[in-house]
XYZ file of C-alpha atoms in Angstrom:
525
model
C 123.599 80.487 91.208
C 123.298 76.971 92.751
C 126.794 77.392 94.185
C 125.739 80.691 95.814
C 122.643 79.177 97.402
C 124.549 76.098 98.457
C 127.020 78.257 100.347
C 124.307 80.370 101.860
C 122.907 77.153 103.427
C 125.902 76.843 105.769
C 124.922 77.235 109.396
C 125.952 80.402 111.100
C 127.063 80.749 114.712
C 124.969 82.905 117.056
C 127.570 85.609 116.813
C 127.768 85.536 113.067
C 124.002 85.426 112.717
C 123.541 88.274 115.107
C 126.115 90.346 113.291
C 124.437 89.631 109.929
C 120.999 90.541 111.284
C 122.207 93.533 113.159
C 124.001 94.840 110.049
C 120.936 94.447 107.836
C 118.708 95.717 110.601
C 120.855 98.830 110.932
C 120.552 99.392 107.122
C 116.783 98.805 107.299
C 116.511 101.205 110.303
C 118.372 103.974 108.389
C 116.119 103.440 105.417
C 113.117 103.548 107.792
C 114.378 106.835 109.310
C 114.828 108.227 105.741
C 111.339 107.094 104.819
C 109.747 108.728 107.842
C 111.804 111.891 107.372
C 110.597 112.261 103.761
C 106.957 111.730 104.987
C 107.487 114.397 107.578
C 108.981 116.905 105.141
C 106.640 116.259 102.165
C 103.199 115.924 103.767
C 101.208 117.878 106.319
C 100.443 116.793 109.914
C 96.820 115.727 109.268
C 97.841 113.461 106.298
C 100.725 112.054 108.274
C 98.486 111.144 111.194
C 95.993 109.468 108.848
C 98.797 107.565 107.173
C 100.299 106.130 110.407
C 96.890 105.258 111.843
C 95.950 103.297 108.731
C 98.683 100.729 109.421
C 97.529 99.755 112.904
C 94.833 97.210 112.007
C 96.759 95.505 109.198
C 99.767 95.305 111.459
C 97.716 93.793 114.140
C 96.555 91.092 111.810
C 99.977 90.308 110.539
C 101.809 90.342 113.853
C 99.169 88.373 115.681
C 98.722 85.823 112.915
C 102.266 85.435 111.747
C 105.466 87.326 112.613
C 106.591 86.559 116.136
C 103.608 84.321 116.770
C 104.574 81.994 113.982
C 108.279 82.136 114.861
C 107.851 80.775 118.382
C 104.978 78.374 117.609
C 106.380 76.946 114.305
C 110.179 77.014 114.558
C 110.634 74.733 117.629
C 108.340 72.106 116.144
C 110.056 72.299 112.722
C 113.501 72.045 114.322
C 112.461 68.965 116.204
C 110.968 67.402 113.046
C 114.179 68.127 111.042
C 116.281 66.588 113.741
C 114.231 63.425 114.156
C 112.447 62.778 110.917
C 114.366 64.533 108.213
C 113.354 67.110 105.508
C 110.372 65.286 103.941
C 108.295 65.352 107.125
C 109.513 68.937 107.877
C 108.504 70.205 104.377
C 105.016 68.681 104.768
C 104.633 70.624 108.086
C 105.891 73.813 106.378
C 103.385 73.476 103.520
C 100.437 72.792 105.814
C 101.354 75.795 107.920
C 101.903 78.003 104.877
C 98.556 77.054 103.339
C 96.671 77.645 106.606
C 98.059 81.132 107.182
C 97.720 82.057 103.537
C 94.014 81.114 103.597
C 93.254 82.939 106.842
C 95.245 86.032 106.066
C 93.714 86.320 102.619
C 90.185 86.291 104.115
C 91.200 88.953 106.612
C 92.810 91.107 103.930
C 89.468 90.988 102.092
C 87.695 92.226 105.202
C 90.091 95.185 105.461
C 89.580 95.962 101.742
C 85.770 95.984 102.061
C 85.158 97.450 105.407
C 87.963 99.960 105.879
C 85.629 102.954 106.150
C 83.849 101.417 109.039
C 87.111 100.085 110.719
C 88.805 103.497 110.859
C 85.853 104.730 112.870
C 87.603 103.510 115.991
C 89.779 106.638 115.697
C 88.615 110.208 116.462
C 89.296 111.454 112.879
C 86.705 113.466 111.030
C 85.813 114.307 107.454
C 88.612 114.244 104.905
C 91.155 112.891 107.357
C 88.929 109.861 108.164
C 88.365 109.286 104.433
C 92.142 109.463 103.716
C 92.825 106.912 106.505
C 90.300 104.540 104.981
C 91.785 104.880 101.494
C 95.282 104.150 102.660
C 94.095 101.093 104.650
C 92.463 99.733 101.412
C 95.742 100.025 99.485
C 97.813 98.221 102.162
C 95.087 95.650 102.831
C 97.131 93.096 100.891
C 99.978 93.255 103.410
C 98.727 90.683 105.918
C 98.373 88.067 103.184
C 101.772 88.643 101.587
C 103.659 89.079 104.811
C 102.152 85.925 106.230
C 103.527 83.851 103.343
C 106.903 85.586 103.593
C 107.088 84.889 107.276
C 106.602 81.145 106.880
C 109.295 81.007 104.309
C 111.764 83.138 106.337
C 111.008 81.182 109.574
C 111.799 77.981 107.740
C 115.164 79.451 106.626
C 115.985 80.651 110.179
C 115.336 77.169 111.513
C 118.048 75.726 109.288
C 120.414 78.556 110.137
C 119.921 80.708 107.019
C 119.404 84.367 107.862
C 120.470 86.318 104.769
C 117.180 86.618 102.956
C 115.266 87.141 106.152
C 117.549 90.085 106.830
C 117.421 91.341 103.273
C 113.652 91.458 102.868
C 113.000 94.572 105.051
C 115.609 96.528 103.108
C 113.722 95.880 99.887
C 110.442 96.803 101.539
C 111.712 100.213 102.905
C 113.492 100.998 99.711
C 110.235 100.531 97.796
C 108.340 102.943 100.098
C 111.060 105.552 99.554
C 110.930 105.158 95.851
C 107.152 105.538 96.010
C 107.414 108.833 97.839
C 110.099 110.198 95.518
C 108.479 109.161 92.264
C 104.762 109.533 93.041
C 104.307 112.248 95.626
C 103.579 115.062 93.143
C 100.657 113.086 91.708
C 99.373 111.014 94.629
C 100.389 113.050 97.709
C 100.290 110.882 100.812
C 98.867 107.950 98.815
C 102.404 107.674 97.256
C 104.075 105.916 100.206
C 101.043 103.625 100.592
C 101.528 102.462 96.971
C 105.195 101.942 97.749
C 104.126 99.821 100.813
C 101.988 97.516 98.610
C 104.674 97.078 95.987
C 107.316 96.552 98.710
C 105.245 93.719 100.308
C 105.205 91.962 96.967
C 108.954 92.420 96.489
C 109.597 91.192 99.976
C 107.727 87.942 99.212
C 109.937 87.420 96.178
C 113.052 87.863 98.270
C 111.724 85.383 100.863
C 110.863 82.898 98.148
C 114.479 83.155 96.693
C 115.792 82.161 100.180
C 114.155 78.771 99.768
C 116.396 77.872 96.867
C 119.060 75.362 97.838
C 117.054 73.885 100.710
C 115.435 71.257 98.448
C 112.043 72.414 99.734
C 109.024 70.609 98.191
C 105.785 72.475 98.408
C 102.512 70.370 98.714
C 98.963 71.572 98.327
C 96.372 71.124 101.037
C 96.401 71.072 104.855
C 97.351 67.839 106.622
C 95.138 68.489 109.665
C 95.684 65.010 111.027
C 99.471 65.515 111.301
C 100.489 65.674 115.041
C 103.198 68.251 114.280
C 100.754 70.509 112.472
C 98.256 70.206 115.313
C 101.010 71.055 117.800
C 101.824 74.276 115.859
C 98.145 75.213 115.606
C 97.670 74.509 119.266
C 100.538 76.793 120.308
C 99.715 79.524 117.740
C 96.601 81.044 119.379
C 98.293 81.810 122.760
C 101.226 83.428 121.033
C 98.989 85.195 118.636
C 97.158 86.773 121.425
C 100.376 87.630 123.200
C 101.884 89.144 120.091
C 98.618 90.905 119.110
C 98.349 92.508 122.604
C 101.166 94.948 121.704
C 99.264 96.077 118.586
C 95.907 96.251 120.432
C 97.773 98.645 122.790
C 99.016 100.555 119.735
C 95.437 100.893 118.439
C 94.223 102.275 121.783
C 97.264 104.674 121.938
C 96.381 105.928 118.465
C 92.747 106.359 119.454
C 93.818 108.414 122.435
C 96.256 110.449 120.475
C 93.611 111.168 117.750
C 91.291 112.424 120.462
C 93.934 114.948 121.278
C 94.049 116.068 117.669
C 90.381 116.435 117.704
C 90.696 119.128 120.388
C 93.447 120.978 118.580
C 96.679 119.033 119.403
C 97.468 118.730 115.702
C 100.161 116.219 115.017
C 99.836 114.201 118.187
C 99.476 110.881 116.283
C 102.278 111.726 113.901
C 104.701 112.921 116.607
C 104.070 109.870 118.789
C 104.637 107.550 115.785
C 107.945 109.327 115.096
C 109.102 108.966 118.659
C 108.052 105.204 118.601
C 110.101 104.699 115.390
C 113.193 106.069 117.041
C 112.429 103.945 120.165
C 111.953 100.845 118.059
C 115.327 101.209 116.233
C 117.600 99.990 119.043
C 115.048 97.338 119.988
C 115.166 95.949 116.506
C 118.911 96.419 116.071
C 119.870 94.783 119.387
C 116.908 92.917 120.902
C 115.199 91.392 117.900
C 118.422 90.728 115.913
C 120.252 89.021 118.718
C 117.311 87.088 120.073
C 116.325 85.980 116.555
C 119.858 84.716 115.913
C 119.920 82.911 119.301
C 116.480 81.340 119.281
C 117.254 78.471 116.834
C 120.150 77.610 119.144
C 117.917 77.720 122.217
C 115.374 75.319 120.671
C 118.155 73.028 119.516
C 119.590 72.767 123.147
C 116.152 71.964 124.456
C 115.684 69.347 121.645
C 118.984 67.806 122.586
C 118.033 67.577 126.227
C 120.798 69.944 127.306
C 119.234 72.392 129.757
C 122.676 73.229 131.092
C 123.933 74.560 127.729
C 120.561 76.256 127.256
C 120.952 78.046 130.504
C 124.552 79.012 129.838
C 123.876 80.408 126.359
C 120.753 82.185 127.447
C 122.671 84.036 130.187
C 125.374 84.939 127.714
C 122.793 86.492 125.411
C 121.135 88.529 128.231
C 124.487 89.883 129.330
C 125.474 90.841 125.825
C 122.160 92.566 125.203
C 122.353 94.482 128.456
C 125.963 95.495 127.782
C 125.201 96.634 124.204
C 121.867 98.382 124.955
C 122.945 100.524 127.945
C 125.202 103.019 126.065
C 122.512 103.223 123.388
C 119.965 104.123 125.983
C 122.254 106.675 127.524
C 122.949 108.323 124.120
C 119.235 108.359 123.322
C 118.325 110.035 126.646
C 120.894 112.794 126.317
C 120.563 113.265 122.567
C 116.738 113.091 122.322
C 116.589 116.532 120.767
C 119.240 115.735 118.217
C 117.448 112.575 117.153
C 114.102 114.327 117.000
C 115.462 117.024 114.718
C 116.998 114.416 112.370
C 113.699 112.598 111.799
C 111.450 115.684 111.803
C 113.760 117.826 109.654
C 113.194 120.716 112.062
C 113.021 121.352 115.846
C 110.183 119.312 117.325
C 110.074 119.576 121.192
C 107.207 117.107 121.390
C 109.032 114.244 119.622
C 112.124 115.007 121.682
C 110.217 114.879 125.022
C 108.370 111.652 123.958
C 111.627 109.955 123.100
C 113.158 110.951 126.450
C 110.285 109.298 128.249
C 110.665 106.201 126.118
C 114.233 105.388 127.047
C 113.220 102.952 129.882
C 111.003 101.146 127.473
C 113.887 100.855 125.073
C 115.997 98.980 127.645
C 113.285 96.628 128.870
C 111.708 95.958 125.458
C 115.232 94.931 124.282
C 115.608 92.571 127.169
C 112.033 91.259 126.729
C 112.975 90.006 123.166
C 115.351 87.410 124.811
C 113.472 86.916 128.090
C 110.271 85.877 126.297
C 112.210 83.408 124.122
C 113.389 81.583 127.277
C 109.769 80.441 127.573
C 109.112 79.974 123.874
C 112.175 77.672 123.430
C 110.569 75.355 125.952
C 107.200 75.558 124.096
C 105.678 77.564 126.885
C 103.549 80.208 125.122
C 101.013 80.532 128.001
C 103.153 82.233 130.643
C 104.129 85.252 128.474
C 100.503 85.354 127.353
C 99.093 85.609 130.894
C 101.698 88.317 131.732
C 100.834 90.173 128.552
C 97.115 90.034 129.356
C 97.945 91.773 132.664
C 100.126 94.278 130.775
C 97.388 95.223 128.257
C 94.964 96.037 130.984
C 97.516 98.153 132.884
C 98.666 99.773 129.617
C 95.175 100.788 128.541
C 94.305 102.022 132.045
C 97.445 104.132 132.369
C 97.402 105.409 128.767
C 93.810 106.588 129.055
C 94.425 108.370 132.317
C 97.910 109.786 131.708
C 97.085 111.011 128.193
C 94.053 113.067 129.177
C 94.404 116.757 128.236
C 94.365 117.683 131.914
C 97.163 115.265 132.645
C 100.239 114.704 130.485
C 98.663 114.543 127.002
C 100.556 112.504 124.415
C 103.595 112.389 126.769
C 101.485 110.189 128.996
C 101.509 107.469 126.371
C 105.295 107.349 126.429
C 105.299 107.254 130.219
C 102.925 104.289 130.045
C 105.193 102.465 127.635
C 108.196 102.623 130.056
C 106.228 101.666 133.166
C 104.605 98.628 131.550
C 107.828 97.513 129.866
C 109.673 97.514 133.119
C 106.971 95.588 135.031
C 106.548 93.064 132.276
C 110.221 92.072 132.331
C 110.374 91.977 136.066
C 107.426 89.700 136.377
C 108.892 87.240 133.656
C 112.287 87.274 135.390
C 110.727 86.469 138.752
C 108.831 83.507 137.191
C 112.049 82.265 135.541
C 114.027 82.399 138.796
C 111.277 80.384 140.524
C 111.291 77.666 137.826
C 115.049 77.437 137.577
C 116.858 78.178 140.762
C 120.246 77.847 139.136
C 119.486 80.412 136.391
C 120.651 83.630 138.025
C 123.736 82.445 139.881
C 126.320 84.598 141.604
C 128.622 85.112 138.617
C 125.736 86.346 136.493
C 124.596 88.782 139.086
C 128.129 90.061 139.644
C 128.575 90.571 135.943
C 125.286 92.609 135.704
C 126.394 94.841 138.585
C 129.739 95.465 136.743
C 127.839 96.346 133.505
C 125.540 98.780 135.441
C 128.564 100.340 137.089
C 130.197 100.853 133.716
C 126.969 102.499 132.534
C 127.236 105.046 135.323
C 130.541 106.265 133.925
C 128.961 106.284 130.449
C 126.216 108.629 131.701
C 128.824 111.073 133.021
C 130.737 111.085 129.689
C 127.493 111.529 127.658
C 126.330 114.493 129.733
C 129.764 116.206 129.425
C 129.787 115.623 125.664
C 126.357 117.266 125.257
C 127.515 120.189 127.239
C 130.565 120.557 124.993
C 128.575 120.128 121.785
C 125.122 121.608 122.488
C 122.342 121.560 119.957
C 122.029 125.061 118.335
C 118.847 126.301 116.778
C 120.505 126.491 113.312
C 122.008 122.978 113.419
C 120.898 120.956 110.405
C 122.370 118.400 108.008
C 126.103 117.654 108.359
C 126.533 119.854 111.427
C 123.760 118.042 113.287
C 124.938 114.638 112.112
C 128.561 115.418 113.064
C 127.648 116.518 116.602
C 125.455 113.483 117.172
C 128.157 111.141 115.732
C 130.922 112.638 117.940
C 128.788 112.478 121.121
C 127.703 108.938 120.423
C 131.166 107.732 119.356
C 132.949 109.057 122.455
C 130.190 107.805 124.736
C 130.320 104.341 123.319
C 134.106 104.275 123.226
C 134.180 105.257 126.871
C 131.728 102.426 127.645
C 134.070 99.968 125.867
C 137.093 101.338 127.665
C 135.621 101.157 131.164
C 134.172 97.669 130.396
C 137.753 96.591 129.530
C 139.009 98.079 132.827
C 136.239 96.148 134.611
C 137.313 93.028 132.779
C 133.878 92.283 131.370
C 133.727 89.253 129.120
C 131.423 91.091 126.715
C 134.179 93.597 125.763
C 136.796 90.975 124.862
C 135.620 90.296 121.303
C 135.526 94.131 120.645
C 139.012 94.650 122.053
C 140.360 91.693 120.124
C 138.986 93.066 116.930
C 140.387 96.527 117.594
C 143.814 95.017 118.265
C 143.744 93.077 114.942
C 142.800 96.353 113.066
C 145.338 98.600 114.727
C 148.269 96.297 115.479
C 148.260 94.190 112.346
C 151.727 94.326 110.737
C 151.971 96.014 107.367
C 153.379 94.152 104.472
C 156.295 96.015 102.945
C-alpha cells in the first residue's frame, strides 16, 4: 500500500494530468448521464423538477465557499509555501484552511436542514411539489460540509501534482446515486436518489482522505489566524467566492423563472432545462475543467518562479488545445442535439433538443472561460474576473427574465441567455488580458486560431452530411440510436483531425503520432 501511494505522488506533466482527468471525467459524465436517464425514466415530471431545484442552494453554498473558489485562492499560496518554506508550513496552512471551511460549511448545512421549507419558497412550486423539494433539500443538506472538507484535501493533492483521487471521487459519488435509485426507488420514490447523494458525499470524502496518504500530511487542530499565508487565502477567498457563486445565483434565478412556467402549465420546464444543462456541462467538464485544472498548478509554478515568458507560452498552448478539441464537440452537439436529447430522456423530447441547440455557443465559451479565468487567478488576481462576473449576473438575470416570459421564448430564452452572456464574458476578459500583456496574442497565435477555425468549417460540412445520411428516426432507441450517434461523431472528429493535419496544426501532431504507433507498430513473429 505504501509503495502504491509513493508512486502516486510522482508529479504528472500537464498532458498526462489532463489525460487522467479527462478520462475520469468522461467516466463520471457517462455515469451522470446514466443517473439522469434513470431519474427521467423512473419518476414523473413534477418530482424531477422538485429534485433538481432542491440542489440549487446547497450547490451555491459549496461552489461559492469551496470548489473553484478554494482552488484559485488556496492553491497558489500553498504552492508558494511548499516551494519556499517546505511541507511543515504548508501543512499548517492546509489545516487552518480546512478547519475554517469545515466550521463555516457545517453552520450553513444546519441552516439548510432547519429552514429548507422556507428556503424553497423562492421557487414557484405549490403544495406537494414544494414539500417534496424541501424534503430532498433536508437530506442533501450535509453536502456543503462534506464537500468542503473533500475539496481542501483534493486541492492540496493537486498542488503537489497528484490528481488520481481528485478524479476518482466524482465517480464514487455518481455510482452511489445510481445505486440509490436502483435499490431504493420502489420504497422511497424520488427520495431514493437523494439518499444516494448523501451517501455518495460521505464516500467521496473517504476517497479524498485516502489521497492524502503518502504526502506525510500532519493535521493540526485550530485556526492560525495570525499566519500571513492564511490571511492571504482568506483575503482572496471572498472575491472568488462571489465570482464562483454568481453562476449559481444565476442558476437559482433560472430555476425560479422555469418554475414560474410550470405554474402556468409548462410542466417539465425545470426538468427539461436541467437535462439540457447536464448535456451542455459534459464537454465543459471533460475539456475545459479537466485541462485547466491540470494546467493551473503549472501556471502558478511559473509565476512563483518569476518566469512570465514560460507562463505566457504554456497558457497559449492550453488555449489553442482547448479550442481545437472543443470545436468538433460543439459541431457534433449542434447537429446531433435531437440524438443526445433522446439518449438522456429515453424518449423523443423536442424541448431538451432545442435547448441544447441554443446552448452550443455557451459550451464553446464556457470551455474557454475555464482557462481564461485561470490566467488571472494564477497571478492572484481574483478581482478582475469578479467585476466581469458582477456585470454578467446583472445581464444574465435581465435577459433571462425577459427572454423566458411566456410571451417571448419561454424556457428556450434561458438557453439563449446562457450563450449570449458566456460569449460576452470571455470577450471582455480577453480584451483586458491583451491590454495588460501586449505580447500575449502575437501573430503566430492568431494565425493558429484562424487555421483552427478554418478546419472547423470543414468539420461543419462533414457533420451536416453525416446527419443527412443517418437521420434520426422516430423508432430509434438503444443500440440503433447509439450506433448512429457514434458513427456521426466518429467520422466528424476524424475529419477534424485529418484536415488539421493537412493544415499542419501543432495540436494534431500528438494524435497523429499516437495513431502511427498503433497502426504501424511492427508485429512480433
